[in-house]
Tab-separated table of C-alpha atoms and ligand atoms in Angstrom:
chain	number	residue	atom	x	y	z
A	1	MET	CA	-17.868	-33.445	-15.699
A	2	ARG	CA	-19.803	-35.523	-13.201
A	3	SER	CA	-22.569	-33.569	-11.439
A	4	LEU	CA	-21.324	-31.169	-8.775
A	5	SER	CA	-23.472	-32.859	-6.120
A	6	SER	CA	-21.811	-36.220	-6.858
A	7	LEU	CA	-18.372	-34.629	-6.398
A	8	VAL	CA	-19.070	-32.896	-3.071
A	9	ARG	CA	-18.818	-34.794	0.219
A	10	PRO	CA	-22.373	-35.608	1.384
A	11	ASN	CA	-21.764	-34.078	4.838
A	12	ILE	CA	-20.730	-30.792	3.181
A	13	LEU	CA	-23.752	-30.820	0.868
A	14	SER	CA	-26.071	-31.144	3.840
A	15	LEU	CA	-24.067	-28.868	6.147
A	16	ALA	CA	-25.900	-26.013	7.822
A	17	PRO	CA	-23.096	-23.428	8.022
A	18	TYR	CA	-22.358	-21.305	11.080
A	19	SER	CA	-24.277	-18.094	10.882
A	20	SER	CA	-22.131	-15.274	12.244
A	21	ALA	CA	-23.696	-12.416	14.219
A	22	ARG	CA	-22.738	-9.935	11.520
A	23	SER	CA	-24.359	-11.803	8.667
A	24	GLU	CA	-27.758	-12.230	10.315
A	25	TYR	CA	-29.116	-8.713	9.950
A	26	SER	CA	-29.544	-6.333	7.055
A	27	GLY	CA	-29.931	-2.584	7.362
A	28	LYS	CA	-27.672	-0.144	9.146
A	29	GLY	CA	-26.723	-0.744	12.768
A	30	SER	CA	-25.162	1.770	15.152
A	31	VAL	CA	-25.137	-0.084	18.479
A	32	PHE	CA	-23.394	-3.435	18.186
A	33	LEU	CA	-24.288	-5.711	21.075
A	34	ASP	CA	-24.473	-8.916	19.073
A	35	ALA	CA	-21.000	-10.452	18.939
A	36	ASN	CA	-19.619	-10.294	22.490
A	37	GLU	CA	-16.868	-7.900	21.442
A	38	ASN	CA	-15.128	-5.364	23.641
A	39	PRO	CA	-16.833	-2.049	22.776
A	40	PHE	CA	-13.503	-0.137	23.084
A	41	GLY	CA	-10.514	-0.094	20.762
A	42	ILE	CA	-9.484	-0.008	17.114
A	43	TYR	CA	-9.464	-3.701	16.313
A	44	ASN	CA	-12.317	-4.573	18.668
A	45	ARG	CA	-14.855	-5.550	15.980
A	46	TYR	CA	-14.953	-8.747	13.974
A	47	PRO	CA	-14.125	-8.232	10.297
A	48	ASP	CA	-16.560	-8.493	7.407
A	49	PRO	CA	-16.961	-12.293	7.101
A	50	MET	CA	-17.654	-12.007	3.367
A	51	GLN	CA	-14.895	-9.417	2.576
A	52	LYS	CA	-17.303	-7.440	0.400
A	53	ALA	CA	-15.087	-4.413	-0.299
A	54	LEU	CA	-12.166	-6.614	-1.309
A	55	LYS	CA	-14.327	-8.756	-3.574
A	56	GLU	CA	-15.803	-5.650	-5.217
A	57	GLU	CA	-12.292	-4.416	-5.995
A	58	LEU	CA	-11.186	-7.793	-7.360
A	59	SER	CA	-14.406	-8.081	-9.327
A	60	GLY	CA	-13.592	-4.823	-11.143
A	61	ILE	CA	-9.992	-5.810	-11.826
A	62	LYS	CA	-10.700	-9.362	-12.982
A	63	ASN	CA	-14.043	-8.671	-14.603
A	64	ILE	CA	-15.764	-11.416	-12.662
A	65	ASN	CA	-18.872	-11.466	-10.498
A	66	PRO	CA	-18.147	-11.045	-6.736
A	67	GLU	CA	-20.225	-14.168	-6.117
A	68	SER	CA	-17.600	-16.119	-8.044
A	69	ILE	CA	-14.846	-14.981	-5.672
A	70	PHE	CA	-13.700	-16.548	-2.403
A	71	ILE	CA	-11.020	-14.981	-0.193
A	72	GLY	CA	-8.889	-17.353	1.852
A	73	ASN	CA	-6.281	-17.030	4.557
A	74	GLY	CA	-3.626	-17.470	1.869
A	75	SER	CA	-4.158	-19.797	-1.075
A	76	ASP	CA	-2.995	-22.553	1.284
A	77	GLU	CA	-6.464	-22.271	2.839
A	78	VAL	CA	-8.052	-22.628	-0.609
A	79	ILE	CA	-6.094	-25.847	-1.221
A	80	ASP	CA	-7.106	-27.273	2.159
A	81	LEU	CA	-10.769	-26.351	1.604
A	82	CYS	CA	-10.778	-28.100	-1.777
A	83	TYR	CA	-9.784	-31.355	-0.099
A	84	ARG	CA	-12.296	-30.833	2.679
A	85	ILE	CA	-15.187	-30.014	0.327
A	86	PHE	CA	-14.659	-32.697	-2.304
A	87	CYS	CA	-12.718	-35.623	-0.830
A	88	ARG	CA	-13.975	-38.016	1.825
A	89	PRO	CA	-11.110	-38.848	4.221
A	90	GLY	CA	-9.852	-42.377	3.789
A	91	VAL	CA	-12.176	-42.989	0.829
A	92	ASP	CA	-11.621	-40.540	-2.044
A	93	ASN	CA	-8.452	-39.671	-3.881
A	94	ALA	CA	-6.998	-36.621	-5.588
A	95	ILE	CA	-4.365	-36.233	-8.305
A	96	THR	CA	-1.513	-33.828	-8.712
A	97	ILE	CA	1.731	-33.550	-10.660
A	98	ILE	CA	5.290	-34.017	-9.432
A	99	PRO	CA	7.452	-32.108	-8.937
A	100	SER	CA	5.123	-29.412	-7.660
A	101	TYR	CA	4.162	-27.370	-4.611
A	102	GLY	CA	4.677	-29.348	-1.407
A	103	MET	CA	1.472	-28.280	0.333
A	104	TYR	CA	-0.680	-30.363	-2.036
A	105	ASP	CA	0.887	-33.398	-0.410
A	106	VAL	CA	0.852	-32.127	3.157
A	107	SER	CA	-2.728	-30.905	2.973
A	108	ALA	CA	-3.831	-34.230	1.456
A	109	ALA	CA	-2.088	-36.112	4.274
A	110	ILE	CA	-3.719	-33.904	6.921
A	111	ASN	CA	-7.103	-34.625	5.387
A	112	ASP	CA	-6.333	-38.356	5.000
A	113	ILE	CA	-6.714	-38.198	1.227
A	114	ASN	CA	-4.745	-40.511	-1.042
A	115	LEU	CA	-2.853	-38.190	-3.428
A	116	ILE	CA	-1.868	-39.752	-6.756
A	117	LYS	CA	1.201	-38.090	-8.268
A	118	ILE	CA	1.651	-37.946	-12.028
A	119	PRO	CA	5.275	-37.295	-13.011
A	120	LEU	CA	5.881	-34.447	-15.459
A	121	ASP	CA	7.941	-35.224	-18.571
A	122	GLN	CA	11.503	-34.013	-19.139
A	123	ASN	CA	10.208	-30.586	-20.231
A	124	PHE	CA	8.154	-30.441	-17.037
A	125	GLN	CA	4.924	-30.846	-19.015
A	126	LEU	CA	1.943	-33.055	-18.247
A	127	ASP	CA	0.862	-35.863	-20.555
A	128	ALA	CA	-2.922	-35.437	-20.262
A	129	ASN	CA	-3.461	-39.058	-21.384
A	130	MET	CA	-2.042	-40.187	-18.054
A	131	LEU	CA	-5.150	-38.780	-16.386
A	132	LEU	CA	-7.653	-40.687	-18.494
A	133	PRO	CA	-7.767	-43.909	-16.388
A	134	TYR	CA	-8.846	-41.851	-13.386
A	135	ASN	CA	-11.988	-40.679	-15.184
A	136	ASN	CA	-13.364	-44.170	-14.510
A	137	ASP	CA	-12.649	-43.958	-10.800
A	138	GLU	CA	-15.626	-42.366	-9.113
A	139	ASN	CA	-13.545	-41.830	-5.983
A	140	THR	CA	-11.197	-39.503	-7.893
A	141	LYS	CA	-12.667	-36.126	-7.035
A	142	LEU	CA	-9.976	-33.519	-7.483
A	143	LEU	CA	-7.023	-32.725	-9.730
A	144	ILE	CA	-4.549	-30.027	-8.697
A	145	LEU	CA	-2.374	-28.400	-11.345
A	146	CYS	CA	0.097	-25.598	-10.759
A	147	SER	CA	0.820	-23.188	-13.615
A	148	PRO	CA	3.355	-21.621	-13.615
A	149	ASN	CA	4.532	-24.619	-11.679
A	150	ASN	CA	6.573	-24.422	-8.501
A	151	PRO	CA	9.468	-25.359	-8.402
A	152	THR	CA	9.958	-25.857	-12.163
A	153	GLY	CA	8.870	-22.306	-13.097
A	154	ASN	CA	7.083	-23.140	-16.379
A	155	LEU	CA	3.479	-22.766	-17.507
A	156	LEU	CA	1.696	-26.063	-18.195
A	157	GLU	CA	0.746	-26.313	-21.862
A	158	ASN	CA	-2.240	-28.631	-21.975
A	159	ILE	CA	-4.559	-27.467	-19.228
A	160	ASP	CA	-7.274	-26.942	-21.859
A	161	ASP	CA	-7.229	-30.627	-22.699
A	162	VAL	CA	-7.450	-31.478	-19.055
A	163	ILE	CA	-10.336	-29.205	-18.123
A	164	ASN	CA	-12.246	-30.364	-21.204
A	165	ASN	CA	-11.891	-34.053	-20.402
A	166	PHE	CA	-11.421	-34.550	-16.678
A	167	GLU	CA	-14.600	-35.706	-14.916
A	168	GLY	CA	-13.767	-34.279	-11.487
A	169	ILE	CA	-12.894	-30.836	-10.132
A	170	VAL	CA	-9.736	-29.202	-11.522
A	171	LEU	CA	-7.949	-26.710	-9.275
A	172	VAL	CA	-5.463	-24.594	-11.240
A	173	ASP	CA	-3.032	-22.911	-8.862
A	174	GLU	CA	-1.915	-19.638	-10.452
A	175	ALA	CA	0.137	-18.269	-7.548
A	176	TYR	CA	2.746	-17.031	-10.068
A	177	ILE	CA	0.495	-16.048	-12.975
A	178	ASP	CA	1.280	-12.323	-12.613
A	179	PHE	CA	4.853	-13.053	-13.715
A	180	ALA	CA	3.809	-15.047	-16.785
A	181	GLY	CA	3.013	-13.514	-20.131
A	182	SER	CA	-0.172	-15.529	-20.467
A	183	LEU	CA	-3.854	-15.233	-19.692
A	184	SER	CA	-5.306	-16.635	-16.507
A	185	TYR	CA	-7.618	-19.632	-16.610
A	186	ILE	CA	-10.199	-17.364	-14.984
A	187	GLN	CA	-11.207	-16.743	-18.629
A	188	LYS	CA	-12.446	-20.330	-18.846
A	189	LEU	CA	-14.655	-20.365	-15.759
A	190	ALA	CA	-17.841	-19.473	-17.625
A	191	THR	CA	-17.539	-22.517	-19.868
A	192	HIS	CA	-15.972	-24.976	-17.413
A	193	PRO	CA	-18.055	-25.574	-14.270
A	194	ASN	CA	-15.467	-28.066	-12.963
A	195	LEU	CA	-12.736	-25.415	-12.787
A	196	ILE	CA	-11.402	-23.565	-9.735
A	197	VAL	CA	-8.578	-21.057	-10.189
A	198	THR	CA	-6.573	-19.956	-7.191
A	199	GLN	CA	-4.344	-16.880	-7.078
A	200	THR	CA	-2.599	-15.054	-4.258
A	201	LEU	CA	-1.469	-11.610	-3.176
A	202	SER	CA	1.646	-13.213	-1.615
A	203	LYS	CA	3.817	-13.021	-4.719
A	204	ALA	CA	3.467	-10.158	-7.235
A	205	TYR	CA	1.480	-8.026	-4.762
A	206	GLY	CA	4.080	-8.303	-2.026
A	207	LEU	CA	1.616	-9.327	0.681
A	208	ALA	CA	2.936	-12.700	1.850
A	209	ALA	CA	2.740	-11.495	5.459
A	210	ALA	CA	-0.926	-10.609	5.136
A	211	ARG	CA	-2.106	-14.067	3.974
A	212	VAL	CA	-4.622	-13.300	1.274
A	213	GLY	CA	-5.406	-16.006	-1.273
A	214	ILE	CA	-8.259	-16.058	-3.734
A	215	ALA	CA	-10.373	-18.732	-5.401
A	216	TYR	CA	-12.374	-17.987	-8.535
A	217	ALA	CA	-15.055	-20.514	-9.497
A	218	SER	CA	-18.754	-20.967	-10.271
A	219	ARG	CA	-21.177	-19.461	-7.739
A	220	GLU	CA	-22.184	-22.972	-6.697
A	221	ILE	CA	-18.592	-23.878	-5.818
A	222	ILE	CA	-17.959	-20.552	-4.083
A	223	ARG	CA	-21.082	-21.147	-1.968
A	224	LEU	CA	-19.493	-24.410	-0.796
A	225	PHE	CA	-16.268	-22.592	0.151
A	226	ASN	CA	-18.315	-20.080	2.142
A	227	LYS	CA	-20.123	-22.861	3.980
A	228	VAL	CA	-16.926	-24.571	5.093
A	229	LYS	CA	-14.608	-21.646	5.893
A	230	PRO	CA	-14.231	-20.372	9.465
A	231	PRO	CA	-16.605	-17.396	9.801
A	232	TYR	CA	-13.920	-14.702	10.071
A	233	ASN	CA	-11.130	-16.325	8.085
A	234	VAL	CA	-9.551	-13.091	6.807
A	235	SER	CA	-8.686	-10.489	9.448
A	236	ALA	CA	-9.677	-6.829	9.095
A	237	LEU	CA	-5.979	-5.887	8.932
A	238	ASN	CA	-5.407	-8.320	6.088
A	239	GLN	CA	-8.495	-7.204	4.195
A	240	SER	CA	-7.377	-3.618	4.524
A	241	ALA	CA	-3.783	-4.377	3.432
A	242	ALA	CA	-5.140	-6.265	0.414
A	243	LEU	CA	-7.472	-3.457	-0.574
A	244	THR	CA	-4.654	-0.910	-0.363
A	245	ALA	CA	-2.347	-3.102	-2.466
A	246	LEU	CA	-4.980	-3.595	-5.145
A	247	LYS	CA	-5.722	0.126	-5.306
A	248	GLU	CA	-1.997	0.837	-5.686
A	249	ARG	CA	-1.459	-1.816	-8.305
A	250	GLU	CA	0.538	0.465	-10.591
A	251	GLU	CA	3.307	0.345	-7.994
A	252	TYR	CA	3.233	-3.466	-8.047
A	253	GLU	CA	3.248	-3.411	-11.836
A	254	ASN	CA	6.527	-1.431	-11.667
A	255	GLN	CA	8.002	-3.866	-9.150
A	256	LYS	CA	6.965	-6.762	-11.345
A	257	GLN	CA	8.650	-5.235	-14.404
A	258	LEU	CA	11.852	-4.782	-12.401
A	259	LEU	CA	11.681	-8.403	-11.197
A	260	LEU	CA	11.162	-9.636	-14.755
A	261	THR	CA	14.174	-7.628	-15.960
A	262	GLU	CA	16.183	-9.020	-13.078
A	263	ARG	CA	15.013	-12.564	-13.826
A	264	LYS	CA	16.460	-12.240	-17.323
A	265	ARG	CA	19.718	-10.696	-16.087
A	266	VAL	CA	20.218	-13.271	-13.314
A	267	ALA	CA	19.538	-16.130	-15.757
A	268	GLU	CA	22.067	-14.774	-18.254
A	269	VAL	CA	24.800	-14.472	-15.638
A	270	LEU	CA	24.019	-17.814	-14.011
A	271	ILE	CA	24.328	-19.766	-17.207
A	272	ASN	CA	27.978	-18.678	-17.413
A	273	ALA	CA	28.785	-19.684	-13.841
A	274	PRO	CA	31.173	-22.680	-13.711
A	275	ALA	CA	28.943	-24.730	-11.396
A	276	VAL	CA	25.717	-24.133	-13.305
A	277	LYS	CA	24.723	-26.765	-15.859
A	278	LYS	CA	21.291	-25.462	-16.782
A	279	VAL	CA	18.972	-22.545	-16.069
A	280	TYR	CA	15.404	-23.621	-16.728
A	281	PRO	CA	13.099	-21.166	-18.504
A	282	SER	CA	10.857	-19.390	-15.996
A	283	ASP	CA	7.386	-17.863	-16.131
A	284	ALA	CA	7.552	-17.077	-12.406
A	285	ASN	CA	9.576	-14.927	-9.989
A	286	PHE	CA	12.183	-17.626	-9.439
A	287	LEU	CA	14.673	-19.665	-11.402
A	288	LEU	CA	15.334	-23.373	-11.184
A	289	ILE	CA	18.960	-24.222	-11.867
A	290	ALA	CA	20.754	-27.525	-12.262
A	291	VAL	CA	24.251	-27.471	-10.796
A	292	ASP	CA	27.243	-29.617	-10.006
A	293	GLY	CA	26.918	-30.245	-6.278
A	294	ALA	CA	23.479	-28.908	-5.298
A	295	ASN	CA	23.841	-29.741	-1.598
A	296	GLU	CA	27.325	-28.221	-1.497
A	297	LEU	CA	26.256	-25.043	-3.299
A	298	TYR	CA	23.218	-24.699	-1.061
A	299	GLN	CA	25.392	-25.028	2.060
A	300	TYR	CA	28.040	-22.662	0.652
A	301	LEU	CA	25.395	-19.986	0.016
A	302	LEU	CA	23.881	-20.607	3.436
A	303	ASN	CA	27.281	-20.007	5.046
A	304	LEU	CA	27.322	-16.635	3.281
A	305	GLY	CA	23.874	-15.840	4.638
A	306	ILE	CA	22.170	-16.365	1.270
A	307	ILE	CA	19.142	-18.623	1.594
A	308	THR	CA	17.942	-20.480	-1.471
A	309	ARG	CA	15.658	-23.508	-1.786
A	310	ASN	CA	17.450	-26.806	-2.192
A	311	ARG	CA	15.246	-28.970	-4.439
A	312	ASN	CA	17.843	-31.716	-4.813
A	313	THR	CA	15.553	-34.381	-3.358
A	314	GLN	CA	12.676	-33.419	-5.689
A	315	ILE	CA	14.723	-32.755	-8.836
A	316	PRO	CA	18.250	-34.143	-8.569
A	317	GLY	CA	20.952	-31.476	-8.769
A	318	CYS	CA	18.508	-28.557	-8.643
A	319	ILE	CA	18.214	-25.408	-6.577
A	320	ARG	CA	15.406	-22.868	-6.755
A	321	ILE	CA	16.361	-19.225	-6.487
A	322	THR	CA	13.848	-16.419	-5.908
A	323	ILE	CA	14.521	-13.173	-7.765
A	324	GLY	CA	15.364	-10.506	-5.168
A	325	THR	CA	16.340	-6.851	-5.351
A	326	PRO	CA	19.163	-5.981	-7.790
A	327	THR	CA	21.591	-5.749	-4.837
A	328	GLU	CA	20.519	-9.110	-3.443
A	329	ASN	CA	20.803	-10.676	-6.884
A	330	ASP	CA	24.322	-9.237	-7.286
A	331	GLU	CA	25.314	-10.778	-3.967
A	332	LEU	CA	23.970	-14.147	-5.068
A	333	LEU	CA	25.626	-13.967	-8.492
A	334	ASN	CA	29.019	-12.954	-7.085
A	335	ALA	CA	28.869	-15.889	-4.707
A	336	ILE	CA	27.804	-18.469	-7.301
A	337	LEU	CA	30.393	-17.281	-9.847
A	338	GLN	CA	33.095	-18.074	-7.299
A	339	PHE	CA	31.748	-21.505	-6.373
A	340	SER	CA	33.209	-24.723	-7.593
A	341	ILE	CA	32.899	-28.158	-6.088
B	1	PLP	C1	2.263	-22.812	-6.106
B	1	PLP	C2	1.940	-22.174	-4.802
B	1	PLP	N1	0.669	-22.147	-4.400
B	1	PLP	C3	0.321	-21.584	-3.240
B	1	PLP	C4	1.273	-21.027	-2.421
B	1	PLP	C5	0.830	-20.461	-1.116
B	1	PLP	O1	0.468	-19.146	-1.268
B	1	PLP	P1	-0.219	-18.302	-0.131
B	1	PLP	O2	0.834	-17.438	0.439
B	1	PLP	O3	-1.295	-17.541	-0.834
B	1	PLP	O4	-0.798	-19.274	0.876
B	1	PLP	C6	2.613	-21.028	-2.796
B	1	PLP	C7	3.644	-20.455	-1.915
B	1	PLP	O5	4.812	-20.528	-2.109
B	1	PLP	C8	2.946	-21.629	-4.024
B	1	PLP	O6	4.222	-21.688	-4.449
């Protein structure tokens, strides 16, 4: 890995971050006249800018130091911050895989970063050799990998190779890791200072509405995230919802088991549907299917009020289907079994 300071944008390295009213004192206050809040109400106070309680809880669960944890307004914020911390607009470039999560592209475009897209092979795996030329490009700062990948559903096999050999920062997006029977790359943080792992409470923890994403990385990288984030980027309501969900994680474990059972059942029925040509193996809470007439099937389901994700333009002939409740899945299956083009 190149030195961290050579990978960070110079203006971020030298940035004096905003110092919020609540982070400037230590000790116990009882009269708060520092932040121009309304003294009345329930939600009248700014939230903890550093989300200490939430980080403590995550630290216990993940066995990682709280100083190696950043909480974002969804993992979409983590992705955006990675571009903003490491890539100079109009100068630096980043790399990702295709097909993958659309926000890597959108966020790069917003930040005026040239995003190089490496196509996955026919098994939706990455050939790590394709990254090697970029190790000689000192403007290549960031590589974004998604595992399990959206929309293909599979874990990437050779991330180890990549994090061992890539000279820049590697962001591994593990939004769907809770549904995969594999260890998180959080395990590798201690030995790989170029690694950032992002996870989310939007999927297995059922908190998409609350917008809570997490980045795990070295303390040095987390300090950079803290410098750049808006001071109160995670609301008190969201912090509280996240804390409750994490404390009740047995409940989410049960939901996850049900979703995994349903994933298997839905896949087995789908493969026998006349229109379905292939059901791709999934390590996530969705299935990618190849069908005869993707646009037509998508529209047919839409007319029945069943919304799926048409991925035909990304992967010809493919639709991505999220695993729902057993009743919702039955509705979907009944509809697809009756479809023919
Ligand atoms: C791969 C991937 N990363 C990140 C996200 C965004 O997650 P969040 O809700 O935490 O912003 C999604 C959402 O669909 C996703 O599929």
